[in-house]
Coordinates of C-alpha atoms in Angstrom, one line a residue:
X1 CA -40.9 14.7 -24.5
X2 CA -44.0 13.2 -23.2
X3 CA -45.6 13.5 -20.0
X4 CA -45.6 10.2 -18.4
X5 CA -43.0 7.5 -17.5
X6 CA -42.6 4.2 -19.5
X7 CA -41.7 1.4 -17.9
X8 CA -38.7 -0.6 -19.1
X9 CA -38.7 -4.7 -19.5
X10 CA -38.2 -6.2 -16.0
X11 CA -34.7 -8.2 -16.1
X12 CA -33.5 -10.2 -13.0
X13 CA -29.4 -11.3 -12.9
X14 CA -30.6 -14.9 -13.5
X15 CA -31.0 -13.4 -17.2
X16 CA -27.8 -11.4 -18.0
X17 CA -28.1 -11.4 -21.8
X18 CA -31.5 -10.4 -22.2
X19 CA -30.8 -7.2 -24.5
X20 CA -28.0 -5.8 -26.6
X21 CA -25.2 -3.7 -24.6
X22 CA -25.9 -0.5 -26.4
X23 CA -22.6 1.9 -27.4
X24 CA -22.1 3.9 -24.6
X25 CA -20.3 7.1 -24.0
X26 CA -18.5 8.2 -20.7
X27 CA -17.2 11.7 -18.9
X28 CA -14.3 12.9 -20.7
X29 CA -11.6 11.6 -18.3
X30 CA -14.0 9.2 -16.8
X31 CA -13.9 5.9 -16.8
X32 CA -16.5 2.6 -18.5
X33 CA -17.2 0.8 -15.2
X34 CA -19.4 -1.7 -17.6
X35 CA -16.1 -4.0 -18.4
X36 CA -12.8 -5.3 -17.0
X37 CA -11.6 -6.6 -13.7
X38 CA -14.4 -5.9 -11.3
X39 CA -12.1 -5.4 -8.2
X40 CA -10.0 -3.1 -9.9
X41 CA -12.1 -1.6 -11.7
X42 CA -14.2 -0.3 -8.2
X43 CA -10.5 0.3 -6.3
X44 CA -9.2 2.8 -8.6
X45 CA -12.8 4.7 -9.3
X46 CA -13.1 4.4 -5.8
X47 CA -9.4 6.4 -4.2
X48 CA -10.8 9.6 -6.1
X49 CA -14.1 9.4 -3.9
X50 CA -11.7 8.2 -1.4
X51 CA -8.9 11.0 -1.5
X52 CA -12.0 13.8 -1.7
X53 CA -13.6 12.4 1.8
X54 CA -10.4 12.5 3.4
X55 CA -9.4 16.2 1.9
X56 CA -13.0 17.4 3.2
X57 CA -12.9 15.4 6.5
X58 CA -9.0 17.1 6.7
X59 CA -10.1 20.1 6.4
X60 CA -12.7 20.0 8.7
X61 CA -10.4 18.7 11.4
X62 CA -7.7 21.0 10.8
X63 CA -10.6 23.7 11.5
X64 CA -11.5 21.9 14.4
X65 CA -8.2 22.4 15.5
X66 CA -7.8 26.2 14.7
X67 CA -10.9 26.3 17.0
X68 CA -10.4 24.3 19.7
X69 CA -6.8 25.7 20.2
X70 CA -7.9 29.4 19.7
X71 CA -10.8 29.9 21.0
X72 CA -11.1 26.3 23.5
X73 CA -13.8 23.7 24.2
X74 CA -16.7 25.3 24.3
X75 CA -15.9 26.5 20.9
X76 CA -15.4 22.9 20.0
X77 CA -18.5 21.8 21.3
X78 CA -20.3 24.7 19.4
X79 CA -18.7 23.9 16.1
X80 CA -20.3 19.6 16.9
X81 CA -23.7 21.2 17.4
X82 CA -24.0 23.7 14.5
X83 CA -22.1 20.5 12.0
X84 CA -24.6 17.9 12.6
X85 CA -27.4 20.1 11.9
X86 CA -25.6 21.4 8.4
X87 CA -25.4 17.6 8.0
X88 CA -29.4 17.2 8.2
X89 CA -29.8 19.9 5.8
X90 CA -27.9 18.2 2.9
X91 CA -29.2 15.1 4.0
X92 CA -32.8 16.7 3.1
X93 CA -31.8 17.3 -0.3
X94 CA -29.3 14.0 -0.7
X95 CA -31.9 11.8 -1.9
X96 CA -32.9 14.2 -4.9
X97 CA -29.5 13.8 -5.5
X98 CA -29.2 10.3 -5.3
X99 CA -32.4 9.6 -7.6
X100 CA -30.4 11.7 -10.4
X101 CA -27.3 10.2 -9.8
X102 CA -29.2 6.8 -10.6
X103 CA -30.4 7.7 -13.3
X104 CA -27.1 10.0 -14.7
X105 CA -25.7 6.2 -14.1
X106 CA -27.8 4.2 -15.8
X107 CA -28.4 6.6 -18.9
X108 CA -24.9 6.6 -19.4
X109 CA -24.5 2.5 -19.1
X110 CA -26.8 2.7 -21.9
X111 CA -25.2 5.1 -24.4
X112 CA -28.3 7.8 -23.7
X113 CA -26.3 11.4 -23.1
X114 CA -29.3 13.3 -23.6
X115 CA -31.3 11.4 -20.7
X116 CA -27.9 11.9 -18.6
X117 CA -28.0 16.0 -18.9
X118 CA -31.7 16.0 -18.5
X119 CA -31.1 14.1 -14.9
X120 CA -28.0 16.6 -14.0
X121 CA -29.7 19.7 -15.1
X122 CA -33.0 18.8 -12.9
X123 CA -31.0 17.8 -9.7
X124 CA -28.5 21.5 -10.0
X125 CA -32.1 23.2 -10.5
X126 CA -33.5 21.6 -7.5
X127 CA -30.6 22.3 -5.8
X128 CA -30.2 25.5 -6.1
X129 CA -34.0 26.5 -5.6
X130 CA -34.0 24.3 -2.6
X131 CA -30.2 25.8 -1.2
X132 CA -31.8 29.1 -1.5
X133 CA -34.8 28.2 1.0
X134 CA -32.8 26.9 3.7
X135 CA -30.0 29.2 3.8
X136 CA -33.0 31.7 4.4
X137 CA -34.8 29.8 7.0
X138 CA -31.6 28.9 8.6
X139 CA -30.5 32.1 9.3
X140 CA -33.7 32.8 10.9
X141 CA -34.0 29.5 13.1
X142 CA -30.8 29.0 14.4
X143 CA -32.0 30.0 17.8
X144 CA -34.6 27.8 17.6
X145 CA -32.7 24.9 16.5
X146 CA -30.1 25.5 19.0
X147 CA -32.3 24.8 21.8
X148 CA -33.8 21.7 20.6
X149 CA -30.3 20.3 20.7
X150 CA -29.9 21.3 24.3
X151 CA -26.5 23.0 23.5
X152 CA -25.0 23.6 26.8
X153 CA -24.9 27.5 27.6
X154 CA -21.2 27.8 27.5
X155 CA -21.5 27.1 23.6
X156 CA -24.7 28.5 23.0
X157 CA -23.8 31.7 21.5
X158 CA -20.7 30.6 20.0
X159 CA -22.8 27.8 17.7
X160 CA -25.2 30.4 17.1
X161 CA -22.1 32.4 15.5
X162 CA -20.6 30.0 13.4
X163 CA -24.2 28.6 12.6
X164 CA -25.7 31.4 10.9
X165 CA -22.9 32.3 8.8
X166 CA -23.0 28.5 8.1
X167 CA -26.4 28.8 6.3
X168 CA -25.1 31.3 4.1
X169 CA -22.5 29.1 2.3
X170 CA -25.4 26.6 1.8
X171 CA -25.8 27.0 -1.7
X172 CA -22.7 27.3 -3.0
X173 CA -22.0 24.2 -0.9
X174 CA -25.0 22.5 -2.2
X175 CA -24.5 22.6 -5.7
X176 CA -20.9 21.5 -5.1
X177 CA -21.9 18.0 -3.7
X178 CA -24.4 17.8 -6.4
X179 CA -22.2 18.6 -9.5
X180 CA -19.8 15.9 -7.7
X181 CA -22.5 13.3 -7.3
X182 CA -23.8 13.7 -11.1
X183 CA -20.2 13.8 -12.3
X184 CA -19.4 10.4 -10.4
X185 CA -23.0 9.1 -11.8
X186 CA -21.3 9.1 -15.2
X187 CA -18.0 7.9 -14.7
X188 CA -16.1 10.8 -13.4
X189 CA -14.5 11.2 -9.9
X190 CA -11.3 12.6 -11.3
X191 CA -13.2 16.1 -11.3
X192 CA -14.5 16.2 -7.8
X193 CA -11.0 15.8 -6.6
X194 CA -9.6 18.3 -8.5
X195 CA -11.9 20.7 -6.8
X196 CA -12.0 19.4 -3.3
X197 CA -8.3 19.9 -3.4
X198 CA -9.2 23.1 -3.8
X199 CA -11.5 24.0 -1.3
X200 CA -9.3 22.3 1.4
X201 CA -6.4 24.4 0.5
X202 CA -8.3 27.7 0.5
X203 CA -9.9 26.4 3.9
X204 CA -7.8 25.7 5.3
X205 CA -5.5 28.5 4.9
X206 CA -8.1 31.1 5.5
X207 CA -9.0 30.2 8.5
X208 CA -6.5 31.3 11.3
X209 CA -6.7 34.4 8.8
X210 CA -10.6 35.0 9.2
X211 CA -10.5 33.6 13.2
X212 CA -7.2 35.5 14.4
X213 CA -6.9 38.2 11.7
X214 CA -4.3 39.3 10.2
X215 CA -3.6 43.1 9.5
X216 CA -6.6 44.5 8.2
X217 CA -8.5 41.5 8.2
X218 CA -10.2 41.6 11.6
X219 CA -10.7 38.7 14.3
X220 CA -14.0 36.9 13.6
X221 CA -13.4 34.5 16.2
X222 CA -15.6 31.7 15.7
X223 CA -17.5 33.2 12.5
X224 CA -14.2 33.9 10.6
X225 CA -13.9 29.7 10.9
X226 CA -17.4 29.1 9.6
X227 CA -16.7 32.2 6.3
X228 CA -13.4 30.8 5.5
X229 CA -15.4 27.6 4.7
X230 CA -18.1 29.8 2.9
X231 CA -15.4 31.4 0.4
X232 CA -13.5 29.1 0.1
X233 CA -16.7 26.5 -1.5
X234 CA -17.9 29.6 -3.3
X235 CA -14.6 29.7 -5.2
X236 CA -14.6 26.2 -5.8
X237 CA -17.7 26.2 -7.2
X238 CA -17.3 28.5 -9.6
X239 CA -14.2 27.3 -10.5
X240 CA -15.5 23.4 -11.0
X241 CA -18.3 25.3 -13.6
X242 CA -15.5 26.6 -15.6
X243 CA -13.4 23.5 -16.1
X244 CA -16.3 21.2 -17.2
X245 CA -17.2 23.7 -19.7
X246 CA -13.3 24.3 -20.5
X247 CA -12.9 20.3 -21.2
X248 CA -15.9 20.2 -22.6
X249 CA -17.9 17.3 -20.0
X250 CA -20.4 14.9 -21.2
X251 CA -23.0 16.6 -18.7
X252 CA -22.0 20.5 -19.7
X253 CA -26.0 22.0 -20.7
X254 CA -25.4 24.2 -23.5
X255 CA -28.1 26.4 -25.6
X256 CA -31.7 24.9 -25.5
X257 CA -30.3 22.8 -22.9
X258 CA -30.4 24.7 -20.5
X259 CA -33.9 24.6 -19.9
X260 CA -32.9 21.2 -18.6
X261 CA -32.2 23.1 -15.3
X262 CA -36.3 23.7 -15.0
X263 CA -37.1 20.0 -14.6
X264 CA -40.3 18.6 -16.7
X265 CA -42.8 16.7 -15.1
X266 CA -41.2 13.0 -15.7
X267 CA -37.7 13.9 -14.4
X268 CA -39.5 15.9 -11.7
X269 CA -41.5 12.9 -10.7
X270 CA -39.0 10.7 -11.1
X271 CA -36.4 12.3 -8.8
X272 CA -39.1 13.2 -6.3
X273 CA -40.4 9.8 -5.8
X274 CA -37.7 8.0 -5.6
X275 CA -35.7 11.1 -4.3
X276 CA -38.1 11.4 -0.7
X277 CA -37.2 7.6 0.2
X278 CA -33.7 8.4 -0.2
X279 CA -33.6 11.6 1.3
X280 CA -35.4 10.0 4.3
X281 CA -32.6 7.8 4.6
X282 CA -30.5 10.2 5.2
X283 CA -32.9 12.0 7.6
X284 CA -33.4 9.0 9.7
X285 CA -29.3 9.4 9.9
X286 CA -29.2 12.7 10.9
X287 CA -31.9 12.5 13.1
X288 CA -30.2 10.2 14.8
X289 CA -27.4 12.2 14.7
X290 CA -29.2 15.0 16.6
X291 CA -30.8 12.9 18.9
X292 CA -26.6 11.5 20.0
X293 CA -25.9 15.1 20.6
X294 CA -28.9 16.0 22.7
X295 CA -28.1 12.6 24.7
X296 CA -24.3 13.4 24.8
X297 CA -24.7 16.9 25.9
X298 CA -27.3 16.1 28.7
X299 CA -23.6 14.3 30.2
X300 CA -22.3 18.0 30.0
X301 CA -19.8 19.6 28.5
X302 CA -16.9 17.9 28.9
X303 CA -18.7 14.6 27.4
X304 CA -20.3 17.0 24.6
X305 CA -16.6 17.9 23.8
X306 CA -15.2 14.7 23.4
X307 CA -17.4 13.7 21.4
X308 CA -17.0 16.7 19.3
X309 CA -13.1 15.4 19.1
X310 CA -14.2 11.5 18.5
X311 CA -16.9 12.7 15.3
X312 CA -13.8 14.2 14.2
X313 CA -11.5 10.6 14.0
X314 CA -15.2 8.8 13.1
X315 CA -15.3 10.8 9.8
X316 CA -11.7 8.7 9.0
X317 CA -13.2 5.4 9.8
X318 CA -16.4 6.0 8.2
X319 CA -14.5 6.9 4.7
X320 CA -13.9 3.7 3.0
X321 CA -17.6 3.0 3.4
X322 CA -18.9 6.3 2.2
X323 CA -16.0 6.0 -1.3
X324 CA -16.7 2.3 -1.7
X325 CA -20.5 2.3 -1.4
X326 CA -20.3 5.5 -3.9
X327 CA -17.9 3.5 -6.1
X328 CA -20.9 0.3 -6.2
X329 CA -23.4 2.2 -6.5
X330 CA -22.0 3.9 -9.7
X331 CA -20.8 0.7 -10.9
X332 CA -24.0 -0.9 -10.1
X333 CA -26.3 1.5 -11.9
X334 CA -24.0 1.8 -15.0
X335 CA -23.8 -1.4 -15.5
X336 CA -27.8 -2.2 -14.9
X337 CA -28.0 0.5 -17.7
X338 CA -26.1 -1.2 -19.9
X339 CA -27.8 -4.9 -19.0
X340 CA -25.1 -6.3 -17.1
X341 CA -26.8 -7.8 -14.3
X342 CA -24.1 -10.9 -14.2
X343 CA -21.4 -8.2 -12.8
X344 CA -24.0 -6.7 -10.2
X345 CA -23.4 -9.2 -7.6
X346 CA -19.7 -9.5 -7.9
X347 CA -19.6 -5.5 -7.7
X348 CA -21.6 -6.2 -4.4
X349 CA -19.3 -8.5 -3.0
X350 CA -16.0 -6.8 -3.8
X351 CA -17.2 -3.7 -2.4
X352 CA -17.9 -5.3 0.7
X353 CA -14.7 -7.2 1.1
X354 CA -12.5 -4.0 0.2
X355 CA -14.6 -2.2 2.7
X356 CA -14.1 -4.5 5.4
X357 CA -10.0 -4.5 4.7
X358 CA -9.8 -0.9 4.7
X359 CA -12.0 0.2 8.0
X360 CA -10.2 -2.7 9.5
X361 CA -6.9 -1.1 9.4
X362 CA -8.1 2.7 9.9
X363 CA -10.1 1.3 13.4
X364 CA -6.7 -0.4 14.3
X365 CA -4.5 2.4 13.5
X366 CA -6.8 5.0 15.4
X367 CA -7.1 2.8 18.5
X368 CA -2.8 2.6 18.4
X369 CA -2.7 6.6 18.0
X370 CA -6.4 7.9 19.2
X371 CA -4.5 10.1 21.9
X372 CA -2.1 12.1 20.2
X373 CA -4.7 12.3 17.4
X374 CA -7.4 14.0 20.2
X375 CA -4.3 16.0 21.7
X376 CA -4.5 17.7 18.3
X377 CA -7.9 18.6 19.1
X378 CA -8.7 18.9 23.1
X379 CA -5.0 20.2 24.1
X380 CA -3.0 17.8 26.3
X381 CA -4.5 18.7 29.3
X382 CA -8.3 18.0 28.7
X383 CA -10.1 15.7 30.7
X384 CA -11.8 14.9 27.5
X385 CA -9.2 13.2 26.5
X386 CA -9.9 10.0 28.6
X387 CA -13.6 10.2 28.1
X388 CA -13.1 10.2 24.2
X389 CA -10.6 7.2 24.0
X390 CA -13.2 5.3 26.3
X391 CA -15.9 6.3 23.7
X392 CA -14.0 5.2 21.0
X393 CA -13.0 1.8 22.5
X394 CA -16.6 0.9 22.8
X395 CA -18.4 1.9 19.7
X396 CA -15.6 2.3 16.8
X397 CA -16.4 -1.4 15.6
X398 CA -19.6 -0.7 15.0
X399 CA -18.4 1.3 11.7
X400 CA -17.4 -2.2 10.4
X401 CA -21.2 -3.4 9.8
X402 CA -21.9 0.3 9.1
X403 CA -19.7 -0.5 6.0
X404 CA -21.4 -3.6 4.8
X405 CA -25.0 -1.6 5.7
X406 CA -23.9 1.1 3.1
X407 CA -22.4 -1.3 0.6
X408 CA -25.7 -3.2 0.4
X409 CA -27.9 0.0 0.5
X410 CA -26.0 1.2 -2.4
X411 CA -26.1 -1.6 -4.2
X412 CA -30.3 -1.5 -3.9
X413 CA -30.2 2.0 -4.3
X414 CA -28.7 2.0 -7.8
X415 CA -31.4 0.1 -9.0
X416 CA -34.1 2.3 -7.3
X417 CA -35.3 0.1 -3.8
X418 CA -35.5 2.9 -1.8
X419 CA -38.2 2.2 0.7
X420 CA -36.5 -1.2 2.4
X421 CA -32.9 0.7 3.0
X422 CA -35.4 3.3 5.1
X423 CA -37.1 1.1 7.3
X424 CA -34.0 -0.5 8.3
X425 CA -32.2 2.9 9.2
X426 CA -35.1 3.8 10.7
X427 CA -35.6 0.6 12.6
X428 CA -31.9 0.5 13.9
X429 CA -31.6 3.9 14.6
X430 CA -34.4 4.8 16.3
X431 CA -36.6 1.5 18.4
X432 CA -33.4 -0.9 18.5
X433 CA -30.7 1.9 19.4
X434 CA -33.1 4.1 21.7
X435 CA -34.8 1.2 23.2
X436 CA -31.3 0.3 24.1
X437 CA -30.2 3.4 25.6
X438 CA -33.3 3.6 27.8
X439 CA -33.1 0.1 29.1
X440 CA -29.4 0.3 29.7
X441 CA -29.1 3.7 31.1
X442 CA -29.4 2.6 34.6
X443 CA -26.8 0.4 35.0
X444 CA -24.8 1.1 32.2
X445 CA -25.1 5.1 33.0
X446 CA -23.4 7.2 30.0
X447 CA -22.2 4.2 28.4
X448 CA -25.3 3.3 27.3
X449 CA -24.8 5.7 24.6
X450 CA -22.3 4.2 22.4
X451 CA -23.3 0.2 23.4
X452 CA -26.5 1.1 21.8
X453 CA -24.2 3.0 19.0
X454 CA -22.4 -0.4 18.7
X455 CA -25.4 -3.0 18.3
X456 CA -27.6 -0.3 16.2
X457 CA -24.7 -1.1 13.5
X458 CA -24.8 -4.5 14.1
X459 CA -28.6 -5.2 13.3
X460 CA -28.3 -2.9 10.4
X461 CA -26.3 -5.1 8.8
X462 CA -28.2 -8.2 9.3
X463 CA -31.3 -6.3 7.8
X464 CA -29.5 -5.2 4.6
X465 CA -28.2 -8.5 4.2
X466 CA -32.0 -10.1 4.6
X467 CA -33.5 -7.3 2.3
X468 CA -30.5 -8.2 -0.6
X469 CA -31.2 -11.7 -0.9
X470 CA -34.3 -12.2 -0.5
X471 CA -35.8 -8.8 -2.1
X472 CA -37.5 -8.3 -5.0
X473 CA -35.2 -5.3 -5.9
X474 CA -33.7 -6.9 -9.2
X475 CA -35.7 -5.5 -11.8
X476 CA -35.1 -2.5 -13.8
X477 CA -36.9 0.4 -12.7
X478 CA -39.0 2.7 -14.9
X479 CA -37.5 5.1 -16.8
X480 CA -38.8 9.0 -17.3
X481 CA -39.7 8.8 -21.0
X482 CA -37.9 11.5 -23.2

């Protein structure tokens, strides 16, 4: 392998046929998303991605709901603050991810396996060295952290709880999303079901076990919730190992390639620069992630809680966006790979229009039922019931434009522009939605929160949809050279 990274011949979709469609091979049990019907093609290797985001966001409500009926609303509130911040510290490592996942992607469209492990074995050893460091740090700055979120007192030492044993499942939780992402890369979200399934199961029957205790288990209160998740990802994860081995998966490292997990210098280069744009993406998300809490818990605790309840029902909506940009992104790369560029736009499109359908219908549903949905979580009595229905009246269709954003951004993503989808998320999240807040706040009092929540989404969209048409992001980006 040489040290440096050759570029490729630019192709542009006005120039479909410009090379031969190599012979390509696919995940055993995966799927070629280089041929057939386009919109059926992205529905069905979508559900999986699909089914796995509502198993994970299940199980995190059902956990919400041990908590909140066990142990009450300050517990709730804790469990909001310590899970946003878990959410910045993937989202530190998701662009790493990302960059492999492209290239996994695009190595298979072309038929080249051995590029496709290289990519998976540098993202799991990245992973891992990287889980390692935070789960360390973590544990030592959850005080620290804590503050700078402004978590009310009441919850203060219950987040610290549930944080810190939190940081320890890191790893294991780490290289779960990232086996996942590489296995969809190639074709393969069958997989990543079969193991989510698993986790939720384990999840979510250990954790009225860990929280309550049972026999000679003891009560762990607010820590037995966050170790239940902890084991039950550990077991997962080790289990998911086995069974691509077992059935023998196109990205399984075996003898000398298992030096693939130590990165060289063009894969290392490769996913680091064009890894940091995407990983700042999802920073800029999660920063203004944290920033919503620190501004929702400055309207105290009962606020703080209902949102805790309403991040709960958002995960729902949000789904179709998060499976269906996955799903065109996959199909996007694979079939760039494999010089398809006259399906890339029609990939685009259907996404979007299946996206739109589906959040549609989830935003209508949960505005029908939001109440005995929150009752699940805040107890009948709350007064945060009220304040969370209000919340969700005003900002849920906003996750409608959120959904065309992460289309589009997938879509560019695939093909390596990284830098435009970060200035928009930076730009919407931070000057428009802030600037918004601030001007609003004093006549618009709390409110101001989730109006600026609402229009955020809405310029988003209009920026994605100016970047894709008029950017320069159709070319094929260079490849590391093997």
């Amino acid at each position: 392998m040489t040290e440096n990274v050759t570029p490729t011949p630019v192709a542009v979709a006005s120039d479909p046929a410009s090379a031969p469609i190599p012979p390509r091979q696919t995940a055993r049990g995966g799927m070629d998303l280089t041929s057939g019907p386009i919109t059926k093609t992205l529905i069905v290797f979508a559900l999986p991605t699909l089914a796995s985001n509502v198993l994970q966001t299940l199980s995190g409500s059902v956990n919400s709901i041990w908590v909140g009926q066990f142990l009450g609303n300050s517990a709730l509130a804790a469990t909001a603050n310590a899970n946003i911040i878990m959410f910045l510290m993937f989202a530190t490592f998701f662009g790493f991810g990302m960059a492999a996942t492209v290239l996994i992607g695009q190595a298979i469209g072309r038929g080249d396996v051995d590029a496709a492990r290289r990519a998976a074995g540098g993202a799991i050893g990245l992973a891992l060295l990287f889980s390692l460091v935070i789960a360390v740090t973590g544990w030592f700055a959850s005080d620290a952290i804590l503050r700078l979120l402004e978590t009310p007192v009441e919850a203060f030492t219950l987040a610290h709880d549930y944080l810190r044993v939190t940081f320890i499942a890191v790893p294991a939780s780490m290289l779960m999303v990232t086996l996942s992402m590489a296995s969809r890369g190639a074709g393969d979200a069958i997989t990543p079901l079969r193991f989510m399934i698993l986790t939720v199961v384990l999840d979510i029957v250990l954790n009225p076990v860990l929280i309550l205790g049972v026999g000679p288990i003891p009560a762990l209160g607010i820590a037995g919730s966050a170790l239940a998740t902890a084991v039950a990802g550990t077991i997962s994860l080790l289990g998911m190992i086995a069974w691509f081995y077992a059935k023998k998966h196109v990205l399984c490292l075996r003898g000398a390639e298992l030096a693939y997990l130590a990165p060289s210098w063009p894969e290392l280069r490769f996913i680091i620069g064009r890894g940091l744009p995407m990983g700042a993406q999802m920073l800029v998300i999660s920063g203004a992630g944290l920033v919503m809490v620190g501004l929702v818990n400055r309207e105290g605790l009962v606020t703080a809680a209902a949102y805790g309840a309403t991040l709960q029902l958002w995960n729902y909506v949000q789904m179709p966006a998060l499976a269906v940009g996955a799903a065109v992104s996959a199909m996007v790369a694979q079939n760039i790979g494999a010089g398809r560029w006259d399906r890339v736009s029609t990939i685009t499109n259907s996404g979007i229009s299946v996206n739109l359908a589906m959040t549609a219908v989830l935003i209508v549903l949960l505005l029908l039922f939001d109440r005995a949905a929150l009752t699940l979580f805040l107890g009948s009595d709350s007064p945060a019931i009220d304040v969370s229905r209000h919340i969700q009246l005003i900002a849920t269709w906003g996750f409608l434009p959120f959904g065309v954003t992460i289309v589009l951004i997938g879509t560019l993503r695939a093909n390596g522009s990284v830098v435009p989808p970060l200035i928009i998320l930076f730009l919407s999240s931070f000057p428009i939605r802030l600037g918004l807040y601030y001007l609003s706040y004093p006549w618009l009092g709390g409110d101001a929160i989730w109006w600026s929540f609402l229009v955020s989404m809405l310029a988003s969209m209009a920026m994605a949809f100016a970047v894709y048409k008029r950017g320069n992001w159709r070319r094929t980006l260079p490849q590391p050279a093997g």
